[in-house]
Short mmCIF file of N, CA and C in Angstrom, two decimals:
data_model
loop_
_atom_site.label_atom_id
_atom_site.label_comp_id
_atom_site.label_asym_id
_atom_site.label_seq_id
_atom_site.Cartn_x
_atom_site.Cartn_y
_atom_site.Cartn_z
N MET G 1 -17.70 4.32 27.03
CA MET G 1 -17.77 3.96 25.62
C MET G 1 -16.75 4.78 24.83
N SER G 2 -16.18 4.20 23.82
CA SER G 2 -15.16 4.82 23.01
C SER G 2 -15.77 5.56 21.83
N GLU G 3 -15.07 6.60 21.37
CA GLU G 3 -15.47 7.29 20.14
C GLU G 3 -15.19 6.43 18.92
N ASN G 4 -14.31 5.47 19.08
CA ASN G 4 -13.92 4.60 17.97
C ASN G 4 -14.93 3.47 17.82
N PHE G 5 -15.20 3.11 16.60
CA PHE G 5 -16.17 2.05 16.34
C PHE G 5 -15.77 1.34 15.06
N PRO G 6 -16.17 0.09 14.91
CA PRO G 6 -15.84 -0.63 13.67
C PRO G 6 -16.49 0.06 12.47
N ALA G 7 -15.68 0.37 11.48
CA ALA G 7 -16.17 1.03 10.27
C ALA G 7 -15.62 0.34 9.04
N PHE G 8 -15.51 -0.98 9.13
CA PHE G 8 -14.94 -1.73 8.01
C PHE G 8 -15.77 -1.60 6.74
N SER G 9 -17.03 -1.22 6.87
CA SER G 9 -17.88 -1.13 5.69
C SER G 9 -17.44 -0.03 4.72
N ILE G 10 -16.66 0.95 5.18
CA ILE G 10 -16.21 2.00 4.27
C ILE G 10 -14.81 1.73 3.72
N SER G 11 -14.17 0.66 4.16
CA SER G 11 -12.82 0.35 3.73
C SER G 11 -12.82 -0.70 2.63
N PRO G 12 -12.00 -0.53 1.62
CA PRO G 12 -11.89 -1.56 0.58
C PRO G 12 -11.03 -2.75 1.02
N VAL G 13 -10.36 -2.64 2.16
CA VAL G 13 -9.44 -3.69 2.59
C VAL G 13 -10.23 -4.89 3.12
N PRO G 14 -10.02 -6.07 2.53
CA PRO G 14 -10.75 -7.26 3.00
C PRO G 14 -10.20 -7.75 4.33
N ARG G 15 -11.03 -8.51 5.04
CA ARG G 15 -10.56 -9.13 6.28
C ARG G 15 -9.43 -10.10 5.92
N PRO G 16 -8.39 -10.15 6.79
CA PRO G 16 -7.27 -11.04 6.48
C PRO G 16 -7.67 -12.50 6.56
N GLY G 17 -7.06 -13.29 5.74
CA GLY G 17 -7.29 -14.72 5.74
C GLY G 17 -6.56 -15.36 4.59
N PRO G 18 -6.39 -16.67 4.63
CA PRO G 18 -5.64 -17.33 3.56
C PRO G 18 -6.30 -17.20 2.19
N ASP G 19 -7.60 -16.99 2.17
CA ASP G 19 -8.31 -16.86 0.89
C ASP G 19 -8.75 -15.42 0.62
N ALA G 20 -8.18 -14.46 1.35
CA ALA G 20 -8.58 -13.06 1.15
C ALA G 20 -8.30 -12.65 -0.29
N ALA G 21 -9.30 -12.07 -0.91
CA ALA G 21 -9.18 -11.62 -2.29
C ALA G 21 -9.16 -10.10 -2.32
N PRO G 22 -8.30 -9.53 -3.15
CA PRO G 22 -8.29 -8.07 -3.24
C PRO G 22 -9.57 -7.57 -3.89
N PRO G 23 -9.98 -6.36 -3.53
CA PRO G 23 -11.13 -5.79 -4.22
C PRO G 23 -10.76 -5.48 -5.67
N GLU G 24 -11.77 -5.27 -6.47
CA GLU G 24 -11.53 -4.85 -7.85
C GLU G 24 -10.85 -3.48 -7.84
N LEU G 25 -10.09 -3.21 -8.88
CA LEU G 25 -9.56 -1.86 -9.05
C LEU G 25 -10.75 -0.91 -9.09
N PHE G 26 -10.64 0.23 -8.41
CA PHE G 26 -11.78 1.14 -8.27
C PHE G 26 -11.71 2.25 -9.30
N ARG G 27 -12.68 2.27 -10.19
CA ARG G 27 -12.68 3.24 -11.29
C ARG G 27 -13.67 4.39 -11.10
N GLY G 28 -14.33 4.43 -9.94
CA GLY G 28 -15.27 5.50 -9.67
C GLY G 28 -14.58 6.83 -9.42
N ILE G 29 -15.34 7.89 -9.53
CA ILE G 29 -14.83 9.24 -9.28
C ILE G 29 -15.34 9.69 -7.92
N TYR G 30 -14.46 10.22 -7.09
CA TYR G 30 -14.82 10.70 -5.76
C TYR G 30 -13.89 11.84 -5.38
N GLY G 31 -14.27 12.59 -4.37
CA GLY G 31 -13.37 13.58 -3.78
C GLY G 31 -12.31 12.82 -3.01
N MET G 32 -11.06 12.95 -3.40
CA MET G 32 -10.00 12.16 -2.79
C MET G 32 -9.70 12.67 -1.38
N PRO G 33 -9.91 11.83 -0.34
CA PRO G 33 -9.63 12.28 1.02
C PRO G 33 -8.13 12.36 1.31
N MET G 34 -7.33 11.70 0.50
CA MET G 34 -5.88 11.70 0.67
C MET G 34 -5.28 11.19 -0.63
N PHE G 35 -4.14 11.73 -1.02
CA PHE G 35 -3.42 11.22 -2.18
C PHE G 35 -1.96 11.60 -2.06
N LEU G 36 -1.15 10.88 -2.78
CA LEU G 36 0.29 11.11 -2.82
C LEU G 36 0.63 11.82 -4.12
N THR G 37 1.47 12.86 -4.05
CA THR G 37 1.98 13.53 -5.25
C THR G 37 3.46 13.18 -5.38
N VAL G 38 3.82 12.62 -6.53
CA VAL G 38 5.20 12.17 -6.75
C VAL G 38 5.77 12.92 -7.95
N PRO G 39 6.80 13.76 -7.73
CA PRO G 39 7.45 14.41 -8.86
C PRO G 39 8.35 13.42 -9.61
N THR G 40 8.34 13.53 -10.92
CA THR G 40 9.15 12.64 -11.75
C THR G 40 9.68 13.41 -12.96
N ASP G 41 10.87 13.00 -13.39
CA ASP G 41 11.42 13.63 -14.60
C ASP G 41 11.04 12.85 -15.85
N ASP G 42 10.26 11.75 -15.68
CA ASP G 42 9.82 10.96 -16.83
C ASP G 42 8.45 10.36 -16.51
N LEU G 43 7.39 11.09 -16.85
CA LEU G 43 6.03 10.65 -16.53
C LEU G 43 5.72 9.27 -17.08
N GLU G 44 6.10 9.00 -18.31
CA GLU G 44 5.77 7.70 -18.93
C GLU G 44 6.51 6.55 -18.26
N ALA G 45 7.79 6.72 -17.97
CA ALA G 45 8.55 5.66 -17.31
C ALA G 45 8.01 5.41 -15.90
N SER G 46 7.66 6.48 -15.21
CA SER G 46 7.09 6.34 -13.86
C SER G 46 5.74 5.64 -13.92
N LYS G 47 4.91 6.04 -14.88
CA LYS G 47 3.61 5.39 -15.03
C LYS G 47 3.79 3.90 -15.29
N GLU G 48 4.76 3.54 -16.11
CA GLU G 48 5.01 2.12 -16.42
C GLU G 48 5.39 1.35 -15.16
N PHE G 49 6.24 1.93 -14.31
CA PHE G 49 6.64 1.24 -13.08
C PHE G 49 5.45 1.08 -12.13
N TRP G 50 4.71 2.14 -11.91
CA TRP G 50 3.58 2.09 -10.97
C TRP G 50 2.48 1.15 -11.46
N THR G 51 2.26 1.10 -12.77
CA THR G 51 1.21 0.21 -13.29
C THR G 51 1.73 -1.22 -13.43
N GLY G 52 2.91 -1.39 -14.01
CA GLY G 52 3.46 -2.72 -14.23
C GLY G 52 4.00 -3.38 -12.97
N GLY G 53 4.52 -2.58 -12.04
CA GLY G 53 5.12 -3.13 -10.83
C GLY G 53 4.20 -3.15 -9.63
N LEU G 54 3.56 -2.03 -9.36
CA LEU G 54 2.77 -1.89 -8.14
C LEU G 54 1.28 -2.16 -8.32
N GLY G 55 0.84 -2.36 -9.57
CA GLY G 55 -0.55 -2.74 -9.79
C GLY G 55 -1.55 -1.60 -9.85
N PHE G 56 -1.07 -0.38 -10.07
CA PHE G 56 -1.97 0.76 -10.24
C PHE G 56 -2.45 0.81 -11.69
N PHE G 57 -3.46 1.62 -11.95
CA PHE G 57 -3.88 1.86 -13.33
C PHE G 57 -4.02 3.36 -13.53
N ASP G 58 -3.95 3.78 -14.77
CA ASP G 58 -4.06 5.20 -15.13
C ASP G 58 -5.54 5.55 -15.22
N ILE G 59 -6.03 6.30 -14.24
CA ILE G 59 -7.44 6.68 -14.25
C ILE G 59 -7.65 7.95 -15.07
N PHE G 60 -6.60 8.79 -15.16
CA PHE G 60 -6.73 10.05 -15.89
C PHE G 60 -5.34 10.62 -16.13
N SER G 61 -5.10 11.12 -17.32
CA SER G 61 -3.81 11.75 -17.62
C SER G 61 -4.02 13.03 -18.41
N MET G 62 -3.15 13.99 -18.15
CA MET G 62 -3.01 15.19 -18.97
C MET G 62 -1.56 15.16 -19.44
N PRO G 63 -1.32 14.81 -20.72
CA PRO G 63 0.06 14.62 -21.20
C PRO G 63 0.99 15.77 -20.80
N GLY G 64 2.11 15.35 -20.21
CA GLY G 64 3.12 16.31 -19.80
C GLY G 64 2.80 17.06 -18.52
N GLN G 65 1.62 16.82 -17.92
CA GLN G 65 1.24 17.59 -16.73
C GLN G 65 0.95 16.74 -15.51
N VAL G 66 0.17 15.67 -15.67
CA VAL G 66 -0.19 14.85 -14.53
C VAL G 66 -0.66 13.48 -15.01
N VAL G 67 -0.34 12.46 -14.24
CA VAL G 67 -0.88 11.12 -14.43
C VAL G 67 -1.53 10.75 -13.09
N HIS G 68 -2.83 10.53 -13.12
CA HIS G 68 -3.57 10.15 -11.91
C HIS G 68 -3.68 8.63 -11.91
N LEU G 69 -3.05 7.99 -10.92
CA LEU G 69 -3.04 6.54 -10.80
C LEU G 69 -3.90 6.11 -9.61
N ARG G 70 -4.41 4.88 -9.69
CA ARG G 70 -5.20 4.34 -8.58
C ARG G 70 -5.10 2.82 -8.59
N ARG G 71 -5.26 2.23 -7.40
CA ARG G 71 -5.42 0.78 -7.24
C ARG G 71 -6.83 0.57 -6.69
N TRP G 72 -6.92 0.45 -5.36
CA TRP G 72 -8.21 0.30 -4.71
C TRP G 72 -8.77 1.69 -4.43
N ALA G 73 -10.01 1.75 -3.96
CA ALA G 73 -10.58 3.03 -3.55
C ALA G 73 -9.67 3.66 -2.49
N PHE G 74 -9.43 4.93 -2.60
CA PHE G 74 -8.65 5.73 -1.67
C PHE G 74 -7.15 5.44 -1.74
N GLN G 75 -6.69 4.81 -2.80
CA GLN G 75 -5.26 4.61 -3.04
C GLN G 75 -4.91 5.36 -4.33
N ASP G 76 -4.78 6.66 -4.20
CA ASP G 76 -4.54 7.54 -5.35
C ASP G 76 -3.13 8.12 -5.31
N VAL G 77 -2.52 8.21 -6.49
CA VAL G 77 -1.19 8.79 -6.65
C VAL G 77 -1.23 9.70 -7.87
N LEU G 78 -0.68 10.90 -7.72
CA LEU G 78 -0.53 11.81 -8.85
C LEU G 78 0.94 11.92 -9.19
N LEU G 79 1.29 11.53 -10.41
CA LEU G 79 2.65 11.73 -10.91
C LEU G 79 2.66 13.09 -11.60
N VAL G 80 3.61 13.93 -11.24
CA VAL G 80 3.70 15.28 -11.81
C VAL G 80 5.14 15.55 -12.23
N PRO G 81 5.33 16.42 -13.22
CA PRO G 81 6.70 16.75 -13.63
C PRO G 81 7.48 17.36 -12.47
N GLY G 82 8.72 16.94 -12.35
CA GLY G 82 9.59 17.48 -11.30
C GLY G 82 10.91 16.75 -11.28
N GLU G 83 11.76 17.16 -10.36
CA GLU G 83 13.08 16.56 -10.26
C GLU G 83 13.06 15.38 -9.30
N ARG G 84 13.82 14.36 -9.64
CA ARG G 84 13.98 13.19 -8.79
C ARG G 84 14.95 13.54 -7.68
N PRO G 85 14.56 13.31 -6.40
CA PRO G 85 15.52 13.57 -5.33
C PRO G 85 16.69 12.58 -5.40
N ALA G 86 17.83 12.99 -4.91
CA ALA G 86 19.02 12.14 -4.95
C ALA G 86 18.85 10.91 -4.06
N GLU G 87 18.13 11.03 -2.98
CA GLU G 87 17.91 9.92 -2.06
C GLU G 87 16.43 9.79 -1.75
N ALA G 88 16.04 8.57 -1.36
CA ALA G 88 14.65 8.35 -0.94
C ALA G 88 14.43 9.10 0.38
N PRO G 89 13.30 9.77 0.54
CA PRO G 89 13.06 10.51 1.77
C PRO G 89 12.80 9.57 2.95
N ALA G 90 12.93 10.08 4.15
CA ALA G 90 12.64 9.29 5.35
C ALA G 90 11.15 8.95 5.40
N VAL G 91 10.33 9.86 4.93
CA VAL G 91 8.88 9.65 4.93
C VAL G 91 8.51 8.80 3.73
N GLY G 92 7.61 7.86 3.94
CA GLY G 92 7.14 7.01 2.85
C GLY G 92 5.63 6.90 2.92
N ILE G 93 5.08 6.08 2.06
CA ILE G 93 3.65 5.85 2.06
C ILE G 93 3.42 4.34 2.01
N THR G 94 2.33 3.90 2.64
CA THR G 94 2.00 2.49 2.68
C THR G 94 0.65 2.26 2.05
N PHE G 95 0.57 1.24 1.19
CA PHE G 95 -0.68 0.85 0.56
C PHE G 95 -1.02 -0.58 0.99
N SER G 96 -2.28 -0.82 1.29
CA SER G 96 -2.73 -2.16 1.65
C SER G 96 -2.85 -3.03 0.40
N CYS G 97 -2.59 -4.30 0.61
CA CYS G 97 -2.83 -5.32 -0.39
C CYS G 97 -3.21 -6.58 0.37
N VAL G 98 -3.32 -7.70 -0.29
CA VAL G 98 -3.59 -8.96 0.39
C VAL G 98 -2.37 -9.86 0.24
N LEU G 99 -2.27 -10.85 1.11
CA LEU G 99 -1.08 -11.70 1.16
C LEU G 99 -0.69 -12.29 -0.18
N ASN G 100 -1.68 -12.74 -0.96
CA ASN G 100 -1.31 -13.39 -2.22
C ASN G 100 -0.85 -12.39 -3.29
N GLN G 101 -0.81 -11.10 -2.96
CA GLN G 101 -0.28 -10.10 -3.89
C GLN G 101 1.17 -9.75 -3.60
N ILE G 102 1.66 -10.05 -2.40
CA ILE G 102 3.01 -9.62 -2.01
C ILE G 102 4.08 -10.17 -2.96
N ASP G 103 4.14 -11.47 -3.13
CA ASP G 103 5.19 -12.05 -3.98
C ASP G 103 5.08 -11.59 -5.43
N PRO G 104 3.87 -11.53 -6.03
CA PRO G 104 3.79 -11.00 -7.40
C PRO G 104 4.21 -9.53 -7.51
N ILE G 105 3.92 -8.73 -6.49
CA ILE G 105 4.36 -7.33 -6.50
C ILE G 105 5.89 -7.27 -6.49
N VAL G 106 6.51 -8.06 -5.63
CA VAL G 106 7.98 -8.10 -5.57
C VAL G 106 8.53 -8.50 -6.94
N ALA G 107 8.00 -9.58 -7.51
CA ALA G 107 8.49 -10.05 -8.81
C ALA G 107 8.31 -9.00 -9.90
N ALA G 108 7.14 -8.37 -9.93
CA ALA G 108 6.87 -7.36 -10.97
C ALA G 108 7.76 -6.14 -10.80
N CYS G 109 7.93 -5.68 -9.57
CA CYS G 109 8.79 -4.51 -9.34
C CYS G 109 10.24 -4.83 -9.67
N GLU G 110 10.70 -6.00 -9.28
CA GLU G 110 12.08 -6.40 -9.59
C GLU G 110 12.30 -6.54 -11.10
N LYS G 111 11.26 -6.96 -11.81
CA LYS G 111 11.37 -7.03 -13.28
C LYS G 111 11.49 -5.63 -13.87
N GLU G 112 10.69 -4.69 -13.33
CA GLU G 112 10.71 -3.31 -13.83
C GLU G 112 12.01 -2.59 -13.46
N LEU G 113 12.48 -2.82 -12.21
CA LEU G 113 13.64 -2.09 -11.69
C LEU G 113 14.40 -2.99 -10.71
N PRO G 114 15.32 -3.80 -11.21
CA PRO G 114 16.04 -4.74 -10.34
C PRO G 114 16.66 -4.05 -9.12
N GLY G 115 16.49 -4.69 -7.97
CA GLY G 115 17.07 -4.18 -6.72
C GLY G 115 16.21 -3.16 -6.00
N CYS G 116 14.99 -2.94 -6.46
CA CYS G 116 14.17 -1.87 -5.87
C CYS G 116 13.36 -2.31 -4.65
N THR G 117 13.36 -3.60 -4.31
CA THR G 117 12.54 -4.08 -3.20
C THR G 117 13.39 -4.52 -2.02
N SER G 118 12.78 -4.43 -0.85
CA SER G 118 13.38 -4.92 0.39
C SER G 118 12.29 -5.70 1.12
N GLY G 119 12.58 -6.95 1.44
CA GLY G 119 11.56 -7.79 2.07
C GLY G 119 11.11 -8.82 1.07
N PRO G 120 10.01 -9.44 1.36
CA PRO G 120 9.02 -9.15 2.40
C PRO G 120 9.50 -9.53 3.80
N ARG G 121 8.91 -8.83 4.79
CA ARG G 121 9.21 -9.05 6.20
C ARG G 121 7.91 -9.21 6.98
N GLN G 122 7.92 -10.14 7.93
CA GLN G 122 6.79 -10.26 8.86
C GLN G 122 6.99 -9.22 9.95
N MET G 123 5.94 -8.42 10.18
CA MET G 123 6.02 -7.34 11.14
C MET G 123 5.32 -7.73 12.44
N PRO G 124 5.73 -7.15 13.58
CA PRO G 124 5.13 -7.54 14.86
C PRO G 124 3.66 -7.16 14.99
N TRP G 125 3.13 -6.31 14.12
CA TRP G 125 1.72 -5.93 14.18
C TRP G 125 0.87 -6.79 13.24
N ASN G 126 1.41 -7.97 12.86
CA ASN G 126 0.67 -9.00 12.14
C ASN G 126 0.47 -8.71 10.66
N THR G 127 1.46 -8.08 10.05
CA THR G 127 1.41 -7.86 8.60
C THR G 127 2.68 -8.42 7.96
N VAL G 128 2.62 -8.55 6.66
CA VAL G 128 3.81 -8.82 5.85
C VAL G 128 4.00 -7.58 4.99
N ASP G 129 5.19 -7.00 5.04
CA ASP G 129 5.48 -5.76 4.34
C ASP G 129 6.63 -5.93 3.37
N VAL G 130 6.54 -5.26 2.24
CA VAL G 130 7.65 -5.15 1.31
C VAL G 130 7.84 -3.67 1.01
N GLU G 131 9.08 -3.22 1.09
CA GLU G 131 9.38 -1.82 0.77
C GLU G 131 9.91 -1.75 -0.65
N VAL G 132 9.41 -0.78 -1.39
CA VAL G 132 9.79 -0.57 -2.78
C VAL G 132 10.30 0.86 -2.93
N THR G 133 11.45 1.01 -3.54
CA THR G 133 11.94 2.33 -3.89
C THR G 133 11.66 2.50 -5.38
N THR G 134 10.81 3.46 -5.71
CA THR G 134 10.37 3.66 -7.08
C THR G 134 11.44 4.41 -7.89
N PRO G 135 11.30 4.48 -9.20
CA PRO G 135 12.29 5.22 -10.01
C PRO G 135 12.40 6.69 -9.61
N GLU G 136 11.35 7.24 -8.98
CA GLU G 136 11.38 8.65 -8.55
C GLU G 136 12.00 8.80 -7.17
N ASN G 137 12.45 7.68 -6.58
CA ASN G 137 12.99 7.62 -5.23
C ASN G 137 11.92 7.79 -4.17
N ALA G 138 10.68 7.47 -4.50
CA ALA G 138 9.62 7.44 -3.48
C ALA G 138 9.76 6.13 -2.72
N ARG G 139 9.49 6.18 -1.43
CA ARG G 139 9.55 4.98 -0.59
C ARG G 139 8.13 4.48 -0.36
N VAL G 140 7.79 3.37 -1.00
CA VAL G 140 6.44 2.81 -0.95
C VAL G 140 6.49 1.47 -0.24
N THR G 141 5.61 1.28 0.74
CA THR G 141 5.49 -0.01 1.40
C THR G 141 4.15 -0.61 1.02
N MET G 142 4.19 -1.85 0.59
CA MET G 142 2.97 -2.61 0.35
C MET G 142 2.80 -3.52 1.54
N THR G 143 1.64 -3.47 2.19
CA THR G 143 1.43 -4.22 3.43
C THR G 143 0.19 -5.09 3.31
N ALA G 144 0.29 -6.30 3.85
CA ALA G 144 -0.83 -7.23 3.83
C ALA G 144 -1.00 -7.81 5.23
N ALA G 145 -2.23 -7.75 5.74
CA ALA G 145 -2.52 -8.32 7.05
C ALA G 145 -2.48 -9.84 6.96
N ARG G 146 -1.95 -10.45 8.01
CA ARG G 146 -1.94 -11.91 8.09
C ARG G 146 -3.17 -12.35 8.89
N PRO G 147 -3.63 -13.58 8.69
CA PRO G 147 -4.74 -14.07 9.51
C PRO G 147 -4.36 -13.95 10.98
N PHE G 148 -5.33 -13.56 11.79
CA PHE G 148 -5.06 -13.33 13.21
C PHE G 148 -5.12 -14.64 13.99
N ASP G 149 -4.04 -14.92 14.70
CA ASP G 149 -3.97 -16.09 15.58
C ASP G 149 -3.85 -15.55 17.00
N PRO G 150 -4.90 -15.70 17.83
CA PRO G 150 -4.89 -15.12 19.18
C PRO G 150 -3.80 -15.68 20.08
N LYS G 151 -3.17 -16.79 19.70
CA LYS G 151 -2.11 -17.38 20.52
C LYS G 151 -0.71 -17.05 19.99
N SER G 152 -0.62 -16.25 18.94
CA SER G 152 0.66 -15.95 18.29
C SER G 152 1.47 -14.92 19.09
N PRO G 153 2.77 -14.87 18.81
CA PRO G 153 3.60 -13.82 19.42
C PRO G 153 3.09 -12.41 19.07
N GLU G 154 2.56 -12.24 17.86
CA GLU G 154 2.03 -10.93 17.46
C GLU G 154 0.84 -10.54 18.32
N ALA G 155 -0.03 -11.51 18.62
CA ALA G 155 -1.19 -11.23 19.47
C ALA G 155 -0.72 -10.85 20.87
N ARG G 156 0.26 -11.58 21.39
CA ARG G 156 0.81 -11.24 22.71
C ARG G 156 1.41 -9.83 22.68
N PHE G 157 2.14 -9.52 21.60
CA PHE G 157 2.72 -8.18 21.46
C PHE G 157 1.62 -7.11 21.50
N LEU G 158 0.56 -7.33 20.75
CA LEU G 158 -0.53 -6.35 20.72
C LEU G 158 -1.17 -6.20 22.10
N ARG G 159 -1.38 -7.32 22.81
CA ARG G 159 -1.99 -7.26 24.14
C ARG G 159 -1.06 -6.64 25.17
N GLU G 160 0.18 -7.15 25.22
CA GLU G 160 1.08 -6.79 26.31
C GLU G 160 1.85 -5.51 26.07
N GLU G 161 2.38 -5.33 24.87
CA GLU G 161 3.21 -4.16 24.59
C GLU G 161 2.40 -2.95 24.13
N MET G 162 1.37 -3.22 23.32
CA MET G 162 0.58 -2.13 22.77
C MET G 162 -0.69 -1.86 23.58
N GLU G 163 -0.99 -2.78 24.52
CA GLU G 163 -2.18 -2.66 25.37
C GLU G 163 -3.46 -2.54 24.55
N ILE G 164 -3.51 -3.34 23.47
CA ILE G 164 -4.69 -3.40 22.64
C ILE G 164 -5.48 -4.65 23.04
N ASP G 165 -6.75 -4.46 23.29
CA ASP G 165 -7.60 -5.55 23.73
C ASP G 165 -7.94 -6.46 22.54
N VAL G 166 -7.19 -7.55 22.41
CA VAL G 166 -7.45 -8.52 21.34
C VAL G 166 -7.91 -9.81 21.98
N PRO G 167 -8.73 -10.58 21.28
CA PRO G 167 -9.22 -11.85 21.84
C PRO G 167 -8.06 -12.77 22.18
N GLU G 168 -8.26 -13.57 23.21
CA GLU G 168 -7.21 -14.50 23.63
C GLU G 168 -7.44 -15.90 23.10
N GLY G 169 -8.46 -16.12 22.32
CA GLY G 169 -8.64 -17.41 21.70
C GLY G 169 -9.90 -18.10 22.00
#
């Protein structure tokens, strides 16, 4: 028996499907198990991009010190004063969304900052991903699971290349 077990009940990410709906924005207070800290030289402009482009909301702000942003539960970002790096770092962060959010996210981000998106791309692990370079030069990927087709090339990849036991249909 494996130590791993299905724990979807604690995740806000819905099961993939053509009608998958995103969860409501999560406004509860919790001890954050993980969060991203993004330095910016313009807190207000950064907040506008993250809220208007990526769909976050301002859960808490201390003017001039920190903007605490959130989308779904456990998708927290802290914007803090700092210098913008000259280039986007190799390391990035990925946030889950649902398929019907990908195109609107691309459109909203492109409206906020033309040329900031790359994709969307279908990935071999059965997701659609779009990479966004934020005004702070953070590399953010928005990823959405596609409905699982046990006969698809992605399913074969998971079975044969990744040796993951997935149903065959």
